PDB file of C-alpha atoms and ligand atoms in Angstrom:
ATOM      1  CA  MET D  34     -12.210 -36.296  -1.979  1.00  0.00           C
ATOM      2  CA  PHE D  35     -11.356 -36.606  -5.630  1.00  0.00           C
ATOM      3  CA  ASP D  36     -12.118 -33.904  -8.144  1.00  0.00           C
ATOM      4  CA  ARG D  37     -13.303 -34.285 -11.758  1.00  0.00           C
ATOM      5  CA  PHE D  38      -9.726 -34.857 -12.869  1.00  0.00           C
ATOM      6  CA  GLN D  39      -9.055 -37.595 -10.342  1.00  0.00           C
ATOM      7  CA  ARG D  40      -6.851 -35.366  -8.222  1.00  0.00           C
ATOM      8  CA  LYS D  41      -7.012 -36.269  -4.544  1.00  0.00           C
ATOM      9  CA  ILE D  42      -7.907 -33.105  -2.642  1.00  0.00           C
ATOM     10  CA  HIS D  43      -6.616 -33.345   0.898  1.00  0.00           C
ATOM     11  CA  TYR D  44      -4.951 -29.993   1.676  1.00  0.00           C
ATOM     12  CA  LEU D  45      -6.749 -26.964   3.063  1.00  0.00           C
ATOM     13  CA  ARG D  46      -5.160 -23.557   3.413  1.00  0.00           C
ATOM     14  CA  VAL D  47      -6.972 -21.217   5.788  1.00  0.00           C
ATOM     15  CA  SER D  48      -6.354 -17.490   5.674  1.00  0.00           C
ATOM     16  CA  VAL D  49      -7.153 -16.241   9.208  1.00  0.00           C
ATOM     17  CA  THR D  50      -6.769 -12.517   8.512  1.00  0.00           C
ATOM     18  CA  ASP D  51      -6.095 -10.059   5.660  1.00  0.00           C
ATOM     19  CA  LEU D  52      -4.054  -7.880   7.964  1.00  0.00           C
ATOM     20  CA  CYS D  53      -0.272  -7.843   8.146  1.00  0.00           C
ATOM     21  CA  ASN D  54       2.570  -6.230  10.064  1.00  0.00           C
ATOM     22  CA  LEU D  55       4.550  -5.841   6.810  1.00  0.00           C
ATOM     23  CA  ARG D  56       3.610  -4.397   3.403  1.00  0.00           C
ATOM     24  CA  CYS D  57       5.519  -6.485   0.823  1.00  0.00           C
ATOM     25  CA  VAL D  58       5.469  -4.624  -2.507  1.00  0.00           C
ATOM     26  CA  TYR D  59       4.171  -7.616  -4.492  1.00  0.00           C
ATOM     27  CA  CYS D  60       1.441  -8.470  -1.997  1.00  0.00           C
ATOM     28  CA  MET D  61      -0.073  -5.494  -0.190  1.00  0.00           C
ATOM     29  CA  PRO D  62      -0.956  -1.959  -1.134  1.00  0.00           C
ATOM     30  CA  ALA D  63       1.393   0.581   0.544  1.00  0.00           C
ATOM     31  CA  GLU D  64      -1.403   1.875   2.739  1.00  0.00           C
ATOM     32  CA  GLY D  65      -2.368  -1.666   3.893  1.00  0.00           C
ATOM     33  CA  VAL D  66      -5.826  -3.091   3.489  1.00  0.00           C
ATOM     34  CA  SER D  67      -9.014  -1.661   4.895  1.00  0.00           C
ATOM     35  CA  LEU D  68     -10.097  -3.272   8.100  1.00  0.00           C
ATOM     36  CA  LYS D  69     -12.982  -5.643   7.487  1.00  0.00           C
ATOM     37  CA  ARG D  70     -15.942  -5.285   9.770  1.00  0.00           C
ATOM     38  CA  HIS D  71     -15.658  -7.702  12.725  1.00  0.00           C
ATOM     39  CA  GLU D  72     -18.752  -9.621  11.577  1.00  0.00           C
ATOM     40  CA  GLU D  73     -17.258 -10.223   8.122  1.00  0.00           C
ATOM     41  CA  ILE D  74     -14.330 -12.146   9.544  1.00  0.00           C
ATOM     42  CA  LEU D  75     -14.836 -15.771  10.413  1.00  0.00           C
ATOM     43  CA  SER D  76     -14.937 -16.388  14.142  1.00  0.00           C
ATOM     44  CA  PHE D  77     -12.776 -19.101  15.712  1.00  0.00           C
ATOM     45  CA  GLU D  78     -15.945 -21.235  16.018  1.00  0.00           C
ATOM     46  CA  GLU D  79     -16.617 -20.888  12.276  1.00  0.00           C
ATOM     47  CA  ILE D  80     -13.032 -21.616  11.307  1.00  0.00           C
ATOM     48  CA  GLU D  81     -13.017 -24.722  13.511  1.00  0.00           C
ATOM     49  CA  GLU D  82     -16.313 -25.840  11.977  1.00  0.00           C
ATOM     50  CA  ILE D  83     -14.902 -25.468   8.480  1.00  0.00           C
ATOM     51  CA  VAL D  84     -11.745 -27.379   9.298  1.00  0.00           C
ATOM     52  CA  ARG D  85     -13.818 -30.156  10.963  1.00  0.00           C
ATOM     53  CA  ALA D  86     -16.075 -30.351   7.921  1.00  0.00           C
ATOM     54  CA  ALA D  87     -13.021 -30.492   5.671  1.00  0.00           C
ATOM     55  CA  VAL D  88     -11.466 -33.274   7.716  1.00  0.00           C
ATOM     56  CA  ASP D  89     -14.749 -35.248   7.478  1.00  0.00           C
ATOM     57  CA  LEU D  90     -14.498 -34.880   3.725  1.00  0.00           C
ATOM     58  CA  GLY D  91     -10.910 -36.185   3.604  1.00  0.00           C
ATOM     59  CA  ILE D  92      -8.661 -33.201   4.297  1.00  0.00           C
ATOM     60  CA  ASP D  93      -5.664 -34.325   6.407  1.00  0.00           C
ATOM     61  CA  LYS D  94      -3.272 -31.425   5.788  1.00  0.00           C
ATOM     62  CA  VAL D  95      -3.989 -27.861   6.958  1.00  0.00           C
ATOM     63  CA  ARG D  96      -1.977 -24.679   6.641  1.00  0.00           C
ATOM     64  CA  LEU D  97      -2.743 -21.405   8.406  1.00  0.00           C
ATOM     65  CA  THR D  98      -1.873 -18.319   6.477  1.00  0.00           C
ATOM     66  CA  GLY D  99      -2.990 -14.705   5.896  1.00  0.00           C
ATOM     67  CA  GLY D 100      -2.219 -11.807   5.729  1.00  0.00           C
ATOM     68  CA  GLU D 101       0.026 -12.465   8.624  1.00  0.00           C
ATOM     69  CA  PRO D 102      -1.610 -15.251  10.709  1.00  0.00           C
ATOM     70  CA  LEU D 103       0.237 -14.291  13.886  1.00  0.00           C
ATOM     71  CA  VAL D 104      -1.305 -10.822  14.003  1.00  0.00           C
ATOM     72  CA  ARG D 105      -4.772 -12.308  14.418  1.00  0.00           C
ATOM     73  CA  ARG D 106      -5.834 -11.654  17.996  1.00  0.00           C
ATOM     74  CA  ASP D 107      -5.597 -14.701  20.251  1.00  0.00           C
ATOM     75  CA  ILE D 108      -4.109 -16.788  17.456  1.00  0.00           C
ATOM     76  CA  LEU D 109      -2.798 -19.420  19.894  1.00  0.00           C
ATOM     77  CA  THR D 110      -6.384 -20.209  20.993  1.00  0.00           C
ATOM     78  CA  LEU D 111      -7.348 -20.808  17.383  1.00  0.00           C
ATOM     79  CA  VAL D 112      -4.274 -22.929  16.679  1.00  0.00           C
ATOM     80  CA  GLY D 113      -4.992 -24.976  19.787  1.00  0.00           C
ATOM     81  CA  ARG D 114      -8.547 -25.654  18.635  1.00  0.00           C
ATOM     82  CA  ILE D 115      -7.371 -26.749  15.175  1.00  0.00           C
ATOM     83  CA  GLY D 116      -4.465 -28.710  16.617  1.00  0.00           C
ATOM     84  CA  ALA D 117      -6.910 -30.717  18.689  1.00  0.00           C
ATOM     85  CA  ILE D 118      -8.928 -31.927  15.680  1.00  0.00           C
ATOM     86  CA  GLN D 119      -8.480 -35.615  15.066  1.00  0.00           C
ATOM     87  CA  GLY D 120      -7.545 -36.516  11.512  1.00  0.00           C
ATOM     88  CA  ILE D 121      -5.125 -33.721  10.653  1.00  0.00           C
ATOM     89  CA  ASN D 122      -1.736 -35.321  10.018  1.00  0.00           C
ATOM     90  CA  ASP D 123       0.041 -32.151   9.117  1.00  0.00           C
ATOM     91  CA  LEU D 124      -0.654 -28.713  10.582  1.00  0.00           C
ATOM     92  CA  SER D 125       1.537 -25.910   9.306  1.00  0.00           C
ATOM     93  CA  ILE D 126       1.699 -22.153   9.274  1.00  0.00           C
ATOM     94  CA  THR D 127       3.132 -19.661   6.763  1.00  0.00           C
ATOM     95  CA  THR D 128       4.435 -16.504   8.431  1.00  0.00           C
ATOM     96  CA  ASN D 129       6.821 -13.653   7.855  1.00  0.00           C
ATOM     97  CA  GLY D 130       8.513 -14.711  11.094  1.00  0.00           C
ATOM     98  CA  VAL D 131       8.478 -11.354  12.847  1.00  0.00           C
ATOM     99  CA  LEU D 132       6.298 -12.613  15.675  1.00  0.00           C
ATOM    100  CA  LEU D 133       7.849 -16.037  15.973  1.00  0.00           C
ATOM    101  CA  PRO D 134      10.202 -15.143  18.861  1.00  0.00           C
ATOM    102  CA  ARG D 135       7.019 -14.535  20.837  1.00  0.00           C
ATOM    103  CA  TYR D 136       4.954 -17.448  19.538  1.00  0.00           C
ATOM    104  CA  ALA D 137       7.136 -20.321  18.224  1.00  0.00           C
ATOM    105  CA  ASP D 138       7.183 -22.452  21.339  1.00  0.00           C
ATOM    106  CA  ALA D 139       3.504 -22.031  22.008  1.00  0.00           C
ATOM    107  CA  LEU D 140       2.675 -22.851  18.373  1.00  0.00           C
ATOM    108  CA  ARG D 141       4.700 -26.011  18.614  1.00  0.00           C
ATOM    109  CA  ALA D 142       2.944 -26.931  21.887  1.00  0.00           C
ATOM    110  CA  ALA D 143      -0.452 -26.180  20.278  1.00  0.00           C
ATOM    111  CA  GLY D 144       0.197 -28.783  17.601  1.00  0.00           C
ATOM    112  CA  VAL D 145       1.835 -26.993  14.696  1.00  0.00           C
ATOM    113  CA  ASP D 146       4.127 -29.466  12.873  1.00  0.00           C
ATOM    114  CA  ARG D 147       5.808 -27.324  10.299  1.00  0.00           C
ATOM    115  CA  VAL D 148       6.549 -23.624   9.706  1.00  0.00           C
ATOM    116  CA  ASN D 149       7.343 -21.766   6.482  1.00  0.00           C
ATOM    117  CA  ILE D 150       9.005 -18.371   6.971  1.00  0.00           C
ATOM    118  CA  SER D 151       9.052 -15.835   4.187  1.00  0.00           C
ATOM    119  CA  ILE D 152      12.252 -13.881   3.671  1.00  0.00           C
ATOM    120  CA  ASP D 153      13.251 -12.458   0.300  1.00  0.00           C
ATOM    121  CA  SER D 154      16.645 -10.923   1.129  1.00  0.00           C
ATOM    122  CA  LEU D 155      19.137 -10.874   3.979  1.00  0.00           C
ATOM    123  CA  ASP D 156      20.344  -7.422   3.004  1.00  0.00           C
ATOM    124  CA  PRO D 157      18.751  -5.096   5.566  1.00  0.00           C
ATOM    125  CA  ALA D 158      18.141  -2.268   3.092  1.00  0.00           C
ATOM    126  CA  ARG D 159      16.629  -4.547   0.493  1.00  0.00           C
ATOM    127  CA  TYR D 160      14.454  -6.322   3.020  1.00  0.00           C
ATOM    128  CA  ARG D 161      13.210  -2.988   4.263  1.00  0.00           C
ATOM    129  CA  GLU D 162      12.482  -1.906   0.680  1.00  0.00           C
ATOM    130  CA  ILE D 163      10.651  -5.146  -0.244  1.00  0.00           C
ATOM    131  CA  THR D 164       8.585  -5.247   2.956  1.00  0.00           C
ATOM    132  CA  ARG D 165       8.155  -1.448   3.051  1.00  0.00           C
ATOM    133  CA  GLY D 166       9.749  -0.931   6.451  1.00  0.00           C
ATOM    134  CA  GLY D 167      10.463  -4.398   7.860  1.00  0.00           C
ATOM    135  CA  ARG D 168      13.636  -5.292   9.802  1.00  0.00           C
ATOM    136  CA  VAL D 169      15.403  -8.383   8.550  1.00  0.00           C
ATOM    137  CA  GLU D 170      16.864  -8.986  12.090  1.00  0.00           C
ATOM    138  CA  GLU D 171      13.341  -9.620  13.313  1.00  0.00           C
ATOM    139  CA  ALA D 172      12.624 -12.216  10.620  1.00  0.00           C
ATOM    140  CA  LEU D 173      15.982 -13.875  11.324  1.00  0.00           C
ATOM    141  CA  ALA D 174      15.201 -13.980  15.022  1.00  0.00           C
ATOM    142  CA  GLY D 175      11.956 -15.678  13.994  1.00  0.00           C
ATOM    143  CA  VAL D 176      13.947 -18.328  12.095  1.00  0.00           C
ATOM    144  CA  GLU D 177      16.095 -18.995  15.158  1.00  0.00           C
ATOM    145  CA  ALA D 178      13.036 -19.212  17.359  1.00  0.00           C
ATOM    146  CA  ALA D 179      11.415 -21.712  14.957  1.00  0.00           C
ATOM    147  CA  LEU D 180      14.591 -23.826  14.830  1.00  0.00           C
ATOM    148  CA  ASN D 181      14.754 -23.897  18.636  1.00  0.00           C
ATOM    149  CA  ALA D 182      11.067 -24.741  19.074  1.00  0.00           C
ATOM    150  CA  GLY D 183      11.531 -28.227  17.573  1.00  0.00           C
ATOM    151  CA  PHE D 184       9.151 -28.143  14.627  1.00  0.00           C
ATOM    152  CA  GLU D 185       9.311 -31.147  12.352  1.00  0.00           C
ATOM    153  CA  LYS D 186      10.297 -28.922   9.516  1.00  0.00           C
ATOM    154  CA  VAL D 187      11.194 -25.258   9.045  1.00  0.00           C
ATOM    155  CA  LYS D 188      11.343 -23.938   5.475  1.00  0.00           C
ATOM    156  CA  ILE D 189      11.979 -20.541   3.948  1.00  0.00           C
ATOM    157  CA  ASN D 190       9.830 -19.078   1.173  1.00  0.00           C
ATOM    158  CA  CYS D 191      11.749 -16.620  -0.948  1.00  0.00           C
ATOM    159  CA  VAL D 192       9.951 -14.628  -3.647  1.00  0.00           C
ATOM    160  CA  ILE D 193      12.162 -13.922  -6.643  1.00  0.00           C
ATOM    161  CA  ASN D 194      11.680 -11.863  -9.803  1.00  0.00           C
ATOM    162  CA  LYS D 195      12.828 -14.532 -12.250  1.00  0.00           C
ATOM    163  CA  THR D 196      15.634 -16.808 -11.062  1.00  0.00           C
ATOM    164  CA  PRO D 197      17.250 -18.017  -7.814  1.00  0.00           C
ATOM    165  CA  ASP D 198      20.497 -16.550  -9.198  1.00  0.00           C
ATOM    166  CA  GLU D 199      19.428 -13.029  -8.285  1.00  0.00           C
ATOM    167  CA  PRO D 200      21.550 -11.382  -5.587  1.00  0.00           C
ATOM    168  CA  ASP D 201      18.759 -11.235  -2.969  1.00  0.00           C
ATOM    169  CA  ALA D 202      17.899 -14.888  -3.556  1.00  0.00           C
ATOM    170  CA  ILE D 203      21.550 -15.876  -3.221  1.00  0.00           C
ATOM    171  CA  THR D 204      21.740 -14.335   0.234  1.00  0.00           C
ATOM    172  CA  VAL D 205      18.649 -16.347   1.292  1.00  0.00           C
ATOM    173  CA  ALA D 206      20.086 -19.551  -0.239  1.00  0.00           C
ATOM    174  CA  GLY D 207      23.199 -18.913   1.872  1.00  0.00           C
ATOM    175  CA  LEU D 208      21.094 -18.720   5.043  1.00  0.00           C
ATOM    176  CA  GLY D 209      19.440 -22.024   4.057  1.00  0.00           C
ATOM    177  CA  ALA D 210      22.765 -23.649   3.535  1.00  0.00           C
ATOM    178  CA  ARG D 211      24.209 -22.377   6.828  1.00  0.00           C
ATOM    179  CA  LYS D 212      21.241 -23.459   8.866  1.00  0.00           C
ATOM    180  CA  GLY D 213      20.323 -26.600   6.950  1.00  0.00           C
ATOM    181  CA  ILE D 214      16.909 -25.191   6.019  1.00  0.00           C
ATOM    182  CA  GLU D 215      15.133 -25.892   2.727  1.00  0.00           C
ATOM    183  CA  VAL D 216      14.469 -22.808   0.673  1.00  0.00           C
ATOM    184  CA  ARG D 217      11.539 -22.679  -1.744  1.00  0.00           C
ATOM    185  CA  PHE D 218      11.892 -20.031  -4.489  1.00  0.00           C
ATOM    186  CA  ILE D 219       8.579 -18.627  -5.574  1.00  0.00           C
ATOM    187  CA  ARG D 220       8.576 -16.531  -8.713  1.00  0.00           C
ATOM    188  CA  LYS D 221       6.550 -13.370  -8.299  1.00  0.00           C
ATOM    189  CA  MET D 222       3.052 -13.968  -9.626  1.00  0.00           C
ATOM    190  CA  ASP D 223       0.275 -11.696 -10.799  1.00  0.00           C
ATOM    191  CA  THR D 224      -3.140 -13.258 -10.554  1.00  0.00           C
ATOM    192  CA  VAL D 225      -4.801 -10.461 -12.515  1.00  0.00           C
ATOM    193  CA  LYS D 226      -2.384 -10.716 -15.435  1.00  0.00           C
ATOM    194  CA  GLY D 227      -2.416 -14.501 -15.247  1.00  0.00           C
ATOM    195  CA  GLU D 228       1.293 -14.666 -14.477  1.00  0.00           C
ATOM    196  CA  PHE D 229       1.632 -17.991 -12.816  1.00  0.00           C
ATOM    197  CA  TRP D 230       4.747 -20.040 -12.095  1.00  0.00           C
ATOM    198  CA  LYS D 231       5.657 -23.341 -10.518  1.00  0.00           C
ATOM    199  CA  VAL D 232       7.321 -23.065  -7.100  1.00  0.00           C
ATOM    200  CA  ILE D 233      10.971 -24.089  -7.358  1.00  0.00           C
ATOM    201  CA  GLY D 234      11.547 -26.747  -4.698  1.00  0.00           C
ATOM    202  CA  GLY D 235       7.867 -27.039  -3.806  1.00  0.00           C
ATOM    203  CA  HIS D 236       4.569 -28.429  -5.037  1.00  0.00           C
ATOM    204  CA  GLY D 237       2.786 -25.169  -5.740  1.00  0.00           C
ATOM    205  CA  GLY D 238       1.755 -24.433  -9.309  1.00  0.00           C
ATOM    206  CA  HIS D 239       1.832 -28.033 -10.539  1.00  0.00           C
ATOM    207  CA  CYS D 240      -1.779 -28.070 -11.627  1.00  0.00           C
ATOM    208  CA  ALA D 241      -1.915 -31.712 -12.641  1.00  0.00           C
ATOM    209  CA  SER D 242      -1.150 -32.729  -9.087  1.00  0.00           C
ATOM    210  CA  CYS D 243      -2.827 -29.843  -7.221  1.00  0.00           C
ATOM    211  CA  ASN D 244      -4.363 -31.160  -4.047  1.00  0.00           C
ATOM    212  CA  ARG D 245      -5.558 -27.980  -2.326  1.00  0.00           C
ATOM    213  CA  LEU D 246      -8.490 -25.748  -1.469  1.00  0.00           C
ATOM    214  CA  ARG D 247      -8.249 -22.261   0.048  1.00  0.00           C
ATOM    215  CA  VAL D 248     -10.553 -20.491   2.472  1.00  0.00           C
ATOM    216  CA  THR D 249     -10.422 -16.727   2.919  1.00  0.00           C
ATOM    217  CA  SER D 250     -10.832 -14.988   6.275  1.00  0.00           C
ATOM    218  CA  ASP D 251     -14.392 -14.015   5.239  1.00  0.00           C
ATOM    219  CA  GLY D 252     -15.366 -17.596   4.526  1.00  0.00           C
ATOM    220  CA  ARG D 253     -15.104 -18.139   0.814  1.00  0.00           C
ATOM    221  CA  VAL D 254     -13.696 -21.433  -0.440  1.00  0.00           C
ATOM    222  CA  PHE D 255     -11.574 -21.050  -3.612  1.00  0.00           C
ATOM    223  CA  PRO D 256     -10.702 -24.192  -5.586  1.00  0.00           C
ATOM    224  CA  CYS D 257      -7.911 -22.392  -7.468  1.00  0.00           C
ATOM    225  CA  LEU D 258      -5.646 -19.404  -6.892  1.00  0.00           C
ATOM    226  CA  PHE D 259      -5.978 -18.379 -10.533  1.00  0.00           C
ATOM    227  CA  SER D 260      -9.777 -18.579 -10.749  1.00  0.00           C
ATOM    228  CA  ASP D 261     -12.519 -16.376  -9.279  1.00  0.00           C
ATOM    229  CA  ILE D 262     -14.796 -19.325  -8.635  1.00  0.00           C
ATOM    230  CA  CYS D 263     -15.653 -19.448  -4.914  1.00  0.00           C
ATOM    231  CA  TYR D 264     -18.335 -20.678  -2.556  1.00  0.00           C
ATOM    232  CA  SER D 265     -19.408 -19.026   0.665  1.00  0.00           C
ATOM    233  CA  VAL D 266     -19.410 -21.203   3.730  1.00  0.00           C
ATOM    234  CA  ARG D 267     -21.872 -18.773   5.360  1.00  0.00           C
ATOM    235  CA  GLU D 268     -24.372 -19.042   2.555  1.00  0.00           C
ATOM    236  CA  MET D 269     -23.997 -22.746   1.812  1.00  0.00           C
ATOM    237  CA  GLY D 270     -22.650 -24.314   5.014  1.00  0.00           C
ATOM    238  CA  ALA D 271     -19.096 -25.521   5.296  1.00  0.00           C
ATOM    239  CA  ALA D 272     -19.580 -29.070   3.944  1.00  0.00           C
ATOM    240  CA  ASP D 273     -21.507 -27.992   0.862  1.00  0.00           C
ATOM    241  CA  ALA D 274     -19.199 -25.095   0.082  1.00  0.00           C
ATOM    242  CA  LEU D 275     -16.124 -27.338   0.301  1.00  0.00           C
ATOM    243  CA  ALA D 276     -17.776 -30.075  -1.794  1.00  0.00           C
ATOM    244  CA  ALA D 277     -18.852 -27.505  -4.403  1.00  0.00           C
ATOM    245  CA  ALA D 278     -15.319 -26.118  -4.615  1.00  0.00           C
ATOM    246  CA  VAL D 279     -13.910 -29.622  -5.169  1.00  0.00           C
ATOM    247  CA  GLU D 280     -16.489 -30.290  -7.871  1.00  0.00           C
ATOM    248  CA  ALA D 281     -15.714 -26.952  -9.610  1.00  0.00           C
ATOM    249  CA  LYS D 282     -11.912 -27.194  -9.343  1.00  0.00           C
ATOM    250  CA  PRO D 283     -10.557 -26.354 -12.788  1.00  0.00           C
ATOM    251  CA  ALA D 284      -7.913 -28.458 -14.559  1.00  0.00           C
ATOM    252  CA  SER D 285      -5.677 -25.415 -14.332  1.00  0.00           C
ATOM    253  CA  GLY D 286      -6.027 -21.725 -13.508  1.00  0.00           C
ATOM    254  CA  ILE D 287      -5.950 -18.832 -15.915  1.00  0.00           C
ATOM    255  CA  ARG D 288      -6.328 -15.543 -14.050  1.00  0.00           C
ATOM    256  CA  SER D 289      -8.279 -14.115 -11.163  1.00  0.00           C
ATOM    257  CA  ASN D 290      -8.808 -11.049  -8.986  1.00  0.00           C
ATOM    258  CA  ASN D 291      -7.356 -12.805  -6.003  1.00  0.00           C
ATOM    259  CA  GLN D 292      -4.981 -10.824  -3.858  1.00  0.00           C
ATOM    260  CA  PHE D 293      -2.199 -12.751  -2.152  1.00  0.00           C
ATOM    261  CA  TYR D 294      -2.806 -11.010   1.213  1.00  0.00           C
ATOM    262  CA  SER D 295      -6.390 -12.188   1.092  1.00  0.00           C
ATOM    263  CA  ILE D 296      -6.071 -15.704  -0.320  1.00  0.00           C
ATOM    264  CA  GLY D 297      -2.849 -16.474   1.496  1.00  0.00           C
ATOM    265  CA  GLY D 298      -0.576 -17.644  -1.338  1.00  0.00           C
TER     266      GLY D 298
HETATM  267  N1  LIG H  57       2.367 -13.214   5.799  1.00  0.00           N
HETATM  268  C1  LIG H  57       2.776 -14.570   5.618  1.00  0.00           C
HETATM  269  C2  LIG H  57       4.019 -14.669   4.872  1.00  0.00           C
HETATM  270  O1  LIG H  57       4.440 -13.672   4.221  1.00  0.00           O
HETATM  271  O2  LIG H  57       4.615 -15.767   4.843  1.00  0.00           O
HETATM  272  C3  LIG H  57       1.692 -15.474   5.014  1.00  0.00           C
HETATM  273  C4  LIG H  57       0.895 -14.911   3.918  1.00  0.00           C
HETATM  274  S1  LIG H  57       1.802 -14.603   2.393  1.00  0.00           S
HETATM  275  C5  LIG H  57       0.505 -13.989   1.335  1.00  0.00           C
HETATM  276  C6  LIG H  57       2.086 -16.244   1.840  1.00  0.00           C
HETATM  277  C7  LIG H  57       3.165 -16.399   0.803  1.00  0.00           C
HETATM  278  O3  LIG H  57       2.751 -15.764  -0.387  1.00  0.00           O
HETATM  279  C8  LIG H  57       4.481 -15.735   1.230  1.00  0.00           C
HETATM  280  O4  LIG H  57       5.535 -16.693   1.102  1.00  0.00           O
HETATM  281  C9  LIG H  57       4.668 -14.642   0.210  1.00  0.00           C
HETATM  282  O5  LIG H  57       6.011 -14.431  -0.064  1.00  0.00           O
HETATM  283  C10 LIG H  57       3.911 -15.213  -0.988  1.00  0.00           C
HETATM  284  N2  LIG H  57       3.423 -14.164  -1.944  1.00  0.00           N
HETATM  285  C11 LIG H  57       2.805 -13.007  -1.620  1.00  0.00           C
HETATM  286  N3  LIG H  57       2.547 -12.256  -2.773  1.00  0.00           N
HETATM  287  C12 LIG H  57       3.068 -13.033  -3.786  1.00  0.00           C
HETATM  288  C13 LIG H  57       3.140 -12.870  -5.208  1.00  0.00           C
HETATM  289  N4  LIG H  57       2.660 -11.774  -5.797  1.00  0.00           N
HETATM  290  N5  LIG H  57       3.712 -13.845  -5.928  1.00  0.00           N
HETATM  291  C14 LIG H  57       4.227 -14.933  -5.382  1.00  0.00           C
HETATM  292  N6  LIG H  57       4.181 -15.163  -4.035  1.00  0.00           N
HETATM  293  C15 LIG H  57       3.641 -14.214  -3.266  1.00  0.00           C
HETATM  294 FE1  LIG H  58       2.403  -9.573   4.703  1.00  0.00          FE
HETATM  295 FE2  LIG H  58       3.050 -12.005   3.913  1.00  0.00          FE
HETATM  296 FE3  LIG H  58       1.935 -10.229   2.212  1.00  0.00          FE
HETATM  297 FE4  LIG H  58       4.368  -9.784   3.041  1.00  0.00          FE
HETATM  298  S1  LIG H  58       3.698 -11.506   1.829  1.00  0.00           S
HETATM  299  S2  LIG H  58       2.664  -8.301   2.918  1.00  0.00           S
HETATM  300  S3  LIG H  58       4.351 -10.575   5.093  1.00  0.00           S
HETATM  301  S4  LIG H  58       0.959 -11.159   3.998  1.00  0.00           S
END
């Protein structure tokens, strides 16, 4: 699929839940998010149908995200169903890592090629503060589990205030160097204020080469993180909603009401 600006759109990010086992200060409200009604959330059948429709339209790269994807009940069944779809060359997941000791091997077996793990500081007190209560040892155990599970690639996402020279970021860079893991530094964004940055060491935020669409856990397809334009797969059908999103994809984003925990980053 090519959009109006001749960008090849072949990457779909699917948020499988808004819920999370952490409460990062830049992502979630302290009290968490209100539980959506069961019927609002896409079923596994619907998610599979969307991904199949997307692959038919030319998507060959899929990332599962959230919220925290690993807190969705029975996530391995969903991953297995997506992993079995012919035509996906690259299936990845973005996770805070906390549940990876439990799930890493099974995710690999279910067809996940690559994992991104989000860690913003190795300092236990800072990690607890940033995640509002998380334990960095758990995320680090998740990194170990991912490394042992034999994924093609394990990366770390590290959210920074401004520069990778900040003390927290330096601790994470050290982990990357020790373990031979790539670290992507993501400057804190604010969709509402239109504060938008390119990912350091990644492809995110490079509008001229943006290749992605995003689907929320309630079935809306967003062509751009920094735009409120979206199309409902339930109202339009998956193929039409995806095609409409590609057609409407803006040259670059400006601002939006999107929340990271909902749209998945
Ligand atoms: N829970 C998973 C995790 O944390 O990796 C997946 C969902 S999370 C919304 C996806 C990515 O978005 C994470 O790497 C997170 O650090 C990043 N993120 C969340 N809020 C952000 C913000 N305000 N600015 C920049 N990145 C953000
Ligand atoms: Fe949860 Fe990920 Fe958001 Fe942190 S960034 S609150 S781990 S969804």
